[in-house]
PDB file of C-alpha atoms in Angstrom:
ATOM      1  CA  UNK J 389     -12.576   2.137  14.920  1.00 53.00           C
ATOM      2  CA  UNK J 390     -14.211   3.893  12.202  1.00 55.00           C
ATOM      3  CA  UNK J 391     -13.280   7.889  11.307  1.00 54.00           C
ATOM      4  CA  UNK J 392     -16.348   9.915  12.477  1.00 47.00           C
ATOM      5  CA  UNK J 393     -16.033  12.529   9.426  1.00 49.00           C
ATOM      6  CA  UNK J 394     -19.302  10.525   7.524  1.00 53.00           C
ATOM      7  CA  UNK J 395     -20.595  11.977   4.099  1.00 53.00           C
ATOM      8  CA  UNK J 396     -23.639  10.516   2.405  1.00 66.00           C
ATOM      9  CA  UNK J 397     -21.918  10.279  -1.321  1.00 78.00           C
ATOM     10  CA  UNK J 398     -20.281   7.126  -1.986  1.00 89.00           C
ATOM     11  CA  UNK J 399     -16.809   6.248  -0.068  1.00 95.00           C
ATOM     12  CA  UNK J 400     -13.625   4.768  -0.015  1.00 96.00           C
ATOM     13  CA  UNK J 401     -13.013   2.654   3.217  1.00 97.00           C
ATOM     14  CA  UNK J 402      -9.485   2.853   3.826  1.00 99.00           C
ATOM     15  CA  UNK J 403      -8.897  -0.064   6.250  1.00 99.00           C
ATOM     16  CA  UNK J 404      -5.682   1.610   8.438  1.00 98.00           C
ATOM     17  CA  UNK J 405      -2.907  -0.223  10.696  1.00 98.00           C
ATOM     18  CA  UNK J 406      -3.165   0.340  14.637  1.00 98.00           C
ATOM     19  CA  UNK J 407      -0.987   3.357  13.680  1.00 97.00           C
ATOM     20  CA  UNK J 408       0.181   6.440  15.620  1.00 95.00           C
ATOM     21  CA  UNK J 409       2.970   8.580  12.614  1.00 96.00           C
ATOM     22  CA  UNK J 410       1.997  11.192   9.913  1.00 95.00           C
ATOM     23  CA  UNK J 411       0.155  10.606   8.117  1.00 97.00           C
ATOM     24  CA  UNK J 412       1.014  13.241   5.252  1.00 97.00           C
ATOM     25  CA  UNK J 413      -0.550  14.253   2.616  1.00 98.00           C
ATOM     26  CA  UNK J 414      -0.225  10.802  -0.626  1.00 98.00           C
ATOM     27  CA  UNK J 415      -0.275   8.319   2.540  1.00 98.00           C
ATOM     28  CA  UNK J 416      -2.838   5.539   1.964  1.00 98.00           C
ATOM     29  CA  UNK J 417      -4.008   6.972   5.143  1.00 98.00           C
ATOM     30  CA  UNK J 418      -4.479  10.257   4.667  1.00 98.00           C
ATOM     31  CA  UNK J 419      -8.335  10.634   3.054  1.00 98.00           C
ATOM     32  CA  UNK J 420      -6.728  13.724   1.413  1.00 98.00           C
ATOM     33  CA  UNK J 421      -5.335  11.890  -1.480  1.00 98.00           C
ATOM     34  CA  UNK J 422      -8.111  10.796  -2.837  1.00 97.00           C
ATOM     35  CA  UNK J 423      -9.796  12.065  -5.517  1.00 94.00           C
ATOM     36  CA  UNK J 424     -12.556  11.317  -4.113  1.00 93.00           C
ATOM     37  CA  UNK J 425     -14.920  10.725  -0.892  1.00 94.00           C
ATOM     38  CA  UNK J 426     -12.663   7.883   1.436  1.00 96.00           C
ATOM     39  CA  UNK J 427     -13.095   6.968   5.191  1.00 97.00           C
ATOM     40  CA  UNK J 428     -11.224   5.836   7.485  1.00 98.00           C
ATOM     41  CA  UNK J 429     -11.414   2.717   9.915  1.00 99.00           C
ATOM     42  CA  UNK J 430      -8.004   1.369  12.212  1.00 98.00           C
ATOM     43  CA  UNK J 431      -8.416  -2.609  12.562  1.00 98.00           C
ATOM     44  CA  UNK J 432      -7.200  -2.146  16.221  1.00 97.00           C
ATOM     45  CA  UNK J 433      -4.018  -4.617  18.289  1.00 96.00           C
ATOM     46  CA  UNK J 434      -2.761  -4.966  13.570  1.00 97.00           C
ATOM     47  CA  UNK J 435       0.192  -2.679  13.619  1.00 96.00           C
ATOM     48  CA  UNK J 436       3.325  -3.088  11.631  1.00 95.00           C
ATOM     49  CA  UNK J 437       4.818  -4.865  13.255  1.00 94.00           C
ATOM     50  CA  UNK J 438       2.345  -6.997  12.646  1.00 96.00           C
ATOM     51  CA  UNK J 439       1.023  -7.173   9.324  1.00 97.00           C
ATOM     52  CA  UNK J 440       4.817  -6.258   8.307  1.00 97.00           C
ATOM     53  CA  UNK J 441       5.474 -10.072   7.924  1.00 94.00           C
ATOM     54  CA  UNK J 442       6.584 -13.223   5.719  1.00 94.00           C
ATOM     55  CA  UNK J 443       3.210 -14.992   5.539  1.00 95.00           C
ATOM     56  CA  UNK J 444      -0.519 -13.896   6.479  1.00 96.00           C
ATOM     57  CA  UNK J 445      -1.416 -12.502   9.373  1.00 97.00           C
ATOM     58  CA  UNK J 446      -2.516 -13.918  12.283  1.00 97.00           C
ATOM     59  CA  UNK J 447      -6.261 -15.872  12.422  1.00 98.00           C
ATOM     60  CA  UNK J 448      -7.656 -12.861  14.896  1.00 98.00           C
ATOM     61  CA  UNK J 449      -5.997  -9.694  12.531  1.00 98.00           C
ATOM     62  CA  UNK J 450      -8.051 -11.570  10.220  1.00 98.00           C
ATOM     63  CA  UNK J 451     -11.512 -11.952  11.478  1.00 98.00           C
ATOM     64  CA  UNK J 452     -11.370  -8.216  12.566  1.00 98.00           C
ATOM     65  CA  UNK J 453      -9.793  -6.781   8.876  1.00 99.00           C
ATOM     66  CA  UNK J 454     -13.114  -8.976   7.413  1.00 99.00           C
ATOM     67  CA  UNK J 455     -15.193  -7.712  11.150  1.00 98.00           C
ATOM     68  CA  UNK J 456     -14.085  -4.042   9.337  1.00 99.00           C
ATOM     69  CA  UNK J 457     -14.598  -4.843   6.284  1.00 99.00           C
ATOM     70  CA  UNK J 458     -18.483  -5.128   7.025  1.00 99.00           C
ATOM     71  CA  UNK J 459     -18.760  -2.173   8.968  1.00 98.00           C
ATOM     72  CA  UNK J 460     -17.626  -0.008   6.266  1.00 98.00           C
ATOM     73  CA  UNK J 461     -19.703  -1.742   3.260  1.00 97.00           C
ATOM     74  CA  UNK J 462     -22.791  -0.542   6.089  1.00 97.00           C
ATOM     75  CA  UNK J 463     -22.131   2.358   6.674  1.00 97.00           C
ATOM     76  CA  UNK J 464     -21.809   3.221   2.847  1.00 94.00           C
ATOM     77  CA  UNK J 465     -18.534   2.224   1.005  1.00 95.00           C
ATOM     78  CA  UNK J 466     -18.436   2.344  -2.052  1.00 95.00           C
ATOM     79  CA  UNK J 467     -15.390  -0.027  -2.028  1.00 96.00           C
ATOM     80  CA  UNK J 468     -12.566  -0.846  -0.284  1.00 98.00           C
ATOM     81  CA  UNK J 469      -8.176  -0.730   0.448  1.00 98.00           C
ATOM     82  CA  UNK J 470      -5.976  -0.386   3.220  1.00 99.00           C
ATOM     83  CA  UNK J 471      -2.582   0.614   3.516  1.00 99.00           C
ATOM     84  CA  UNK J 472      -0.682  -1.546   4.096  1.00 98.00           C
ATOM     85  CA  UNK J 473       0.783  -3.971   0.498  1.00 98.00           C
ATOM     86  CA  UNK J 474       1.459  -6.982   2.462  1.00 98.00           C
ATOM     87  CA  UNK J 475      -2.344  -7.508   2.852  1.00 98.00           C
ATOM     88  CA  UNK J 476      -2.192  -9.754  -0.758  1.00 98.00           C
ATOM     89  CA  UNK J 477      -2.147 -12.421   1.289  1.00 98.00           C
ATOM     90  CA  UNK J 478      -5.612 -12.137   2.264  1.00 98.00           C
ATOM     91  CA  UNK J 479      -7.327 -10.148  -0.745  1.00 98.00           C
ATOM     92  CA  UNK J 480      -9.305 -13.074  -2.180  1.00 97.00           C
ATOM     93  CA  UNK J 481     -10.476 -13.445   1.450  1.00 98.00           C
ATOM     94  CA  UNK J 482     -11.470  -9.823   1.618  1.00 98.00           C
ATOM     95  CA  UNK J 483     -13.201  -9.808  -1.281  1.00 98.00           C
ATOM     96  CA  UNK J 484     -15.144 -12.818  -0.352  1.00 98.00           C
ATOM     97  CA  UNK J 485     -15.607 -11.386   3.035  1.00 98.00           C
ATOM     98  CA  UNK J 486     -18.247  -8.324   1.674  1.00 98.00           C
ATOM     99  CA  UNK J 487     -20.268  -7.038  -1.510  1.00 96.00           C
ATOM    100  CA  UNK J 488     -18.209  -4.248  -2.830  1.00 95.00           C
ATOM    101  CA  UNK J 489     -14.694  -3.966  -4.895  1.00 95.00           C
ATOM    102  CA  UNK J 490     -12.061  -4.412  -3.060  1.00 97.00           C
ATOM    103  CA  UNK J 491      -8.130  -3.565  -3.018  1.00 98.00           C
ATOM    104  CA  UNK J 492      -5.841  -3.985  -0.420  1.00 98.00           C
ATOM    105  CA  UNK J 493      -2.149  -3.715  -2.119  1.00 98.00           C
ATOM    106  CA  UNK J 494      -0.528  -1.305  -4.769  1.00 98.00           C
ATOM    107  CA  UNK J 495       0.594  -5.676  -6.212  1.00 98.00           C
ATOM    108  CA  UNK J 496      -2.750  -6.440  -6.665  1.00 97.00           C
ATOM    109  CA  UNK J 497      -1.353  -3.755  -9.812  1.00 97.00           C
ATOM    110  CA  UNK J 498       0.836  -6.108 -10.837  1.00 98.00           C
ATOM    111  CA  UNK J 499      -0.604  -7.275 -13.657  1.00 96.00           C
ATOM    112  CA  UNK J 500      -1.945  -4.604 -15.522  1.00 96.00           C
ATOM    113  CA  UNK J 501       1.949  -2.974 -15.009  1.00 97.00           C
ATOM    114  CA  UNK J 502       3.420  -6.031 -16.435  1.00 97.00           C
ATOM    115  CA  UNK J 503       1.364  -5.582 -19.276  1.00 96.00           C
ATOM    116  CA  UNK J 504       2.400  -2.363 -19.732  1.00 95.00           C
ATOM    117  CA  UNK J 505       6.147  -3.017 -19.411  1.00 96.00           C
ATOM    118  CA  UNK J 506       6.624  -6.987 -21.035  1.00 95.00           C
ATOM    119  CA  UNK J 507       9.881  -6.382 -21.512  1.00 92.00           C
ATOM    120  CA  UNK J 508      11.875  -6.066 -19.099  1.00 95.00           C
ATOM    121  CA  UNK J 509      11.275  -6.138 -14.905  1.00 98.00           C
ATOM    122  CA  UNK J 510       9.341  -4.504 -12.648  1.00 98.00           C
ATOM    123  CA  UNK J 511      11.399  -2.995  -9.097  1.00 99.00           C
ATOM    124  CA  UNK J 512       9.236  -3.356  -5.957  1.00 99.00           C
ATOM    125  CA  UNK J 513      10.737  -1.684  -2.813  1.00 99.00           C
ATOM    126  CA  UNK J 514       8.802  -2.359  -0.126  1.00 99.00           C
ATOM    127  CA  UNK J 515       8.935  -1.493   3.445  1.00 98.00           C
ATOM    128  CA  UNK J 516      10.851  -4.231   4.626  1.00 98.00           C
ATOM    129  CA  UNK J 517      12.474  -7.205   1.586  1.00 98.00           C
ATOM    130  CA  UNK J 518      13.000  -9.843   3.784  1.00 95.00           C
ATOM    131  CA  UNK J 519       9.213  -9.952   4.592  1.00 96.00           C
ATOM    132  CA  UNK J 520       8.170 -10.234   1.526  1.00 97.00           C
ATOM    133  CA  UNK J 521       8.282 -13.641   0.328  1.00 95.00           C
ATOM    134  CA  UNK J 522       6.472 -16.658  -1.537  1.00 96.00           C
ATOM    135  CA  UNK J 523       2.759 -16.124   0.230  1.00 96.00           C
ATOM    136  CA  UNK J 524       2.899 -12.249  -0.751  1.00 97.00           C
ATOM    137  CA  UNK J 525       4.611 -12.743  -3.685  1.00 98.00           C
ATOM    138  CA  UNK J 526       2.125 -15.690  -4.805  1.00 97.00           C
ATOM    139  CA  UNK J 527      -1.591 -13.997  -4.048  1.00 97.00           C
ATOM    140  CA  UNK J 528      -0.453 -11.250  -5.929  1.00 98.00           C
ATOM    141  CA  UNK J 529       0.848 -13.240  -9.173  1.00 97.00           C
ATOM    142  CA  UNK J 530       3.865 -12.264  -8.561  1.00 98.00           C
ATOM    143  CA  UNK J 531       7.177 -14.637 -10.921  1.00 95.00           C
ATOM    144  CA  UNK J 532      10.435 -14.018  -8.950  1.00 95.00           C
ATOM    145  CA  UNK J 533      12.644 -13.949 -12.376  1.00 94.00           C
ATOM    146  CA  UNK J 534      10.615 -10.638 -13.745  1.00 96.00           C
ATOM    147  CA  UNK J 535      10.786  -9.310 -10.540  1.00 98.00           C
ATOM    148  CA  UNK J 536      13.753  -7.695  -9.122  1.00 98.00           C
ATOM    149  CA  UNK J 537      12.412  -6.403  -4.949  1.00 99.00           C
ATOM    150  CA  UNK J 538      14.119  -4.066  -2.588  1.00 98.00           C
ATOM    151  CA  UNK J 539      13.637  -2.919   1.016  1.00 98.00           C
ATOM    152  CA  UNK J 540      13.425  -0.439   3.653  1.00 98.00           C
ATOM    153  CA  UNK J 541      13.834  -2.358   6.448  1.00 97.00           C
ATOM    154  CA  UNK J 542      17.191  -1.097   7.039  1.00 96.00           C
ATOM    155  CA  UNK J 543      17.200   2.949   5.601  1.00 98.00           C
ATOM    156  CA  UNK J 544      17.118   4.454   9.800  1.00 96.00           C
ATOM    157  CA  UNK J 545      14.579   7.035   8.268  1.00 97.00           C
ATOM    158  CA  UNK J 546      12.504   5.187   7.095  1.00 97.00           C
ATOM    159  CA  UNK J 547      13.255   1.614   9.291  1.00 96.00           C
ATOM    160  CA  UNK J 548      12.445   4.500  12.750  1.00 95.00           C
ATOM    161  CA  UNK J 549       9.120   6.336  11.737  1.00 95.00           C
ATOM    162  CA  UNK J 550       6.946   3.112  10.293  1.00 96.00           C
ATOM    163  CA  UNK J 551       8.295  -0.057  11.429  1.00 95.00           C
ATOM    164  CA  UNK J 552       9.191   0.696  14.989  1.00 93.00           C
ATOM    165  CA  UNK J 553       5.570  -0.712  17.395  1.00 94.00           C
ATOM    166  CA  UNK J 554       3.825   1.890  17.818  1.00 95.00           C
ATOM    167  CA  UNK J 555       3.959   3.333  21.459  1.00 93.00           C
ATOM    168  CA  UNK J 556       7.468   4.462  19.439  1.00 93.00           C
ATOM    169  CA  UNK J 557       6.220   6.151  16.976  1.00 92.00           C
ATOM    170  CA  UNK J 558       6.059   9.721  17.702  1.00 84.00           C
ATOM    171  CA  UNK J 559       6.955  13.363  16.610  1.00 82.00           C
ATOM    172  CA  UNK J 560       7.132  14.597  13.323  1.00 89.00           C
ATOM    173  CA  UNK J 561       8.173  12.158   9.890  1.00 94.00           C
ATOM    174  CA  UNK J 562      11.391  12.882   8.991  1.00 97.00           C
ATOM    175  CA  UNK J 563      10.368  13.107   4.916  1.00 98.00           C
ATOM    176  CA  UNK J 564      12.916  14.826   2.586  1.00 98.00           C
ATOM    177  CA  UNK J 565      15.524  11.994   4.137  1.00 98.00           C
ATOM    178  CA  UNK J 566      12.440   9.066   3.360  1.00 98.00           C
ATOM    179  CA  UNK J 567      12.773  10.261   0.173  1.00 99.00           C
ATOM    180  CA  UNK J 568      16.626  10.192  -0.295  1.00 99.00           C
ATOM    181  CA  UNK J 569      16.536   6.894   1.120  1.00 99.00           C
ATOM    182  CA  UNK J 570      13.792   5.662  -1.356  1.00 99.00           C
ATOM    183  CA  UNK J 571      15.947   7.052  -4.595  1.00 99.00           C
ATOM    184  CA  UNK J 572      19.157   5.553  -3.032  1.00 98.00           C
ATOM    185  CA  UNK J 573      18.154   2.430  -3.073  1.00 98.00           C
ATOM    186  CA  UNK J 574      16.038   2.265  -6.152  1.00 99.00           C
ATOM    187  CA  UNK J 575      19.451   3.807  -8.682  1.00 98.00           C
ATOM    188  CA  UNK J 576      20.850   1.259  -6.785  1.00 98.00           C
ATOM    189  CA  UNK J 577      18.083  -1.602  -8.113  1.00 98.00           C
ATOM    190  CA  UNK J 578      18.674   0.456 -11.722  1.00 98.00           C
ATOM    191  CA  UNK J 579      22.961   0.001 -11.408  1.00 98.00           C
ATOM    192  CA  UNK J 580      23.073  -3.653 -10.899  1.00 98.00           C
ATOM    193  CA  UNK J 581      19.728  -4.247 -13.533  1.00 98.00           C
ATOM    194  CA  UNK J 582      20.061  -2.644 -16.820  1.00 97.00           C
ATOM    195  CA  UNK J 583      16.401  -4.010 -17.315  1.00 97.00           C
ATOM    196  CA  UNK J 584      14.609  -2.840 -15.275  1.00 98.00           C
ATOM    197  CA  UNK J 585      11.872  -0.788 -16.590  1.00 98.00           C
ATOM    198  CA  UNK J 586       8.896   0.569 -13.831  1.00 99.00           C
ATOM    199  CA  UNK J 587       8.709   0.931 -10.131  1.00 99.00           C
ATOM    200  CA  UNK J 588       5.858  -0.457  -7.815  1.00 99.00           C
ATOM    201  CA  UNK J 589       5.875   1.083  -4.394  1.00 99.00           C
ATOM    202  CA  UNK J 590       4.071  -2.147  -2.220  1.00 99.00           C
ATOM    203  CA  UNK J 591       4.101  -0.080   0.793  1.00 98.00           C
ATOM    204  CA  UNK J 592       1.310   3.149   1.349  1.00 98.00           C
ATOM    205  CA  UNK J 593       3.705   5.844   2.989  1.00 98.00           C
ATOM    206  CA  UNK J 594       5.306   5.782   0.128  1.00 99.00           C
ATOM    207  CA  UNK J 595       3.559   6.891  -3.013  1.00 99.00           C
ATOM    208  CA  UNK J 596       4.032  10.670  -1.165  1.00 98.00           C
ATOM    209  CA  UNK J 597       8.055  10.496  -3.011  1.00 99.00           C
ATOM    210  CA  UNK J 598       6.501   8.972  -6.011  1.00 99.00           C
ATOM    211  CA  UNK J 599       6.421  11.809  -7.959  1.00 98.00           C
ATOM    212  CA  UNK J 600      10.867  12.098  -6.715  1.00 99.00           C
ATOM    213  CA  UNK J 601      11.264   8.839  -7.416  1.00 99.00           C
ATOM    214  CA  UNK J 602       9.912   8.821 -11.200  1.00 99.00           C
ATOM    215  CA  UNK J 603      12.089  12.668 -11.108  1.00 99.00           C
ATOM    216  CA  UNK J 604      14.975  11.149  -9.957  1.00 99.00           C
ATOM    217  CA  UNK J 605      15.490   7.706 -12.036  1.00 98.00           C
ATOM    218  CA  UNK J 606      13.234   8.885 -14.820  1.00 98.00           C
ATOM    219  CA  UNK J 607      10.708   5.387 -14.560  1.00 98.00           C
ATOM    220  CA  UNK J 608       7.419   4.994 -14.075  1.00 98.00           C
ATOM    221  CA  UNK J 609       6.816   4.349 -11.350  1.00 99.00           C
ATOM    222  CA  UNK J 610       3.477   3.493  -9.124  1.00 99.00           C
ATOM    223  CA  UNK J 611       1.797   2.855  -6.081  1.00 98.00           C
ATOM    224  CA  UNK J 612      -1.707   2.390  -4.104  1.00 98.00           C
ATOM    225  CA  UNK J 613      -3.212   5.379  -5.551  1.00 98.00           C
ATOM    226  CA  UNK J 614      -2.619   4.314  -9.355  1.00 96.00           C
ATOM    227  CA  UNK J 615      -4.839   1.753  -8.837  1.00 96.00           C
ATOM    228  CA  UNK J 616      -7.924   2.625  -6.630  1.00 96.00           C
ATOM    229  CA  UNK J 617      -8.151   5.565  -9.194  1.00 94.00           C
ATOM    230  CA  UNK J 618      -7.594   3.121 -11.437  1.00 88.00           C
ATOM    231  CA  UNK J 619     -11.175   2.763 -13.614  1.00 80.00           C
ATOM    232  CA  UNK J 620     -11.464  -0.151 -13.416  1.00 78.00           C
ATOM    233  CA  UNK J 621     -10.925  -0.147 -10.067  1.00 85.00           C
ATOM    234  CA  UNK J 622     -12.842   2.941  -9.361  1.00 76.00           C
ATOM    235  CA  UNK J 623     -14.718   3.948 -12.359  1.00 64.00           C
ATOM    236  CA  UNK J 624     -19.174   3.774 -11.486  1.00 49.00           C
ATOM    237  CA  UNK J 625     -18.471   4.043  -8.130  1.00 53.00           C
ATOM    238  CA  UNK J 626     -17.342   6.308  -6.515  1.00 49.00           C
ATOM    239  CA  UNK J 627     -18.434  10.185  -7.099  1.00 55.00           C
ATOM    240  CA  UNK J 628     -15.383  13.333  -7.712  1.00 49.00           C
ATOM    241  CA  UNK J 629     -15.459  14.944  -4.210  1.00 47.00           C
TER     242      UNK J 629
END
């Protein structure tokens, strides 16, 4: 189901998981988070529990993403992204299904980030460390030895808001609590791994806390929003608002 707000200008199509939790400014599922027109399309039945997993989505879910992507392209999308970094596992498959640029995950930007920070490791903060397995890392071209991965699946405020069934995703998100959980995870990574040079936020729900994380750690922090506004992806495709 696409967002009923239409625009005649080229826009960024956003493949959104089937969720009902709050999408604050900065979240990948909030069209106002982007510096150009953006339109949401919910992929029915593809919720957090179905997609945040070790491995690719089911064939039925992959087909649903492809059909929704084609619908957005037909409506005038100039490029496509998504709200969930775990969709890196179908990045190539979905890109072959449409004729416009596709960048489904912040993990797509790993190679570029690594070039900027070649002498140390990159810390990846993800919705679920246990779910971010070999399939996703291979799809992103990530060598396990070059990264440190930490997940938020055991963090109460984050997990209660994001990693529940859709029917339980009610009420406002405790953003201050999630921010503190994220900062605590990052600081713990820095204590254990002194060679960390930057953080990469896999999860599309984490960019609202990106600046606070940078201020708390002193390290560069990258997210999906950085990836989709990078000139190599967006230049010549999307006009500013």
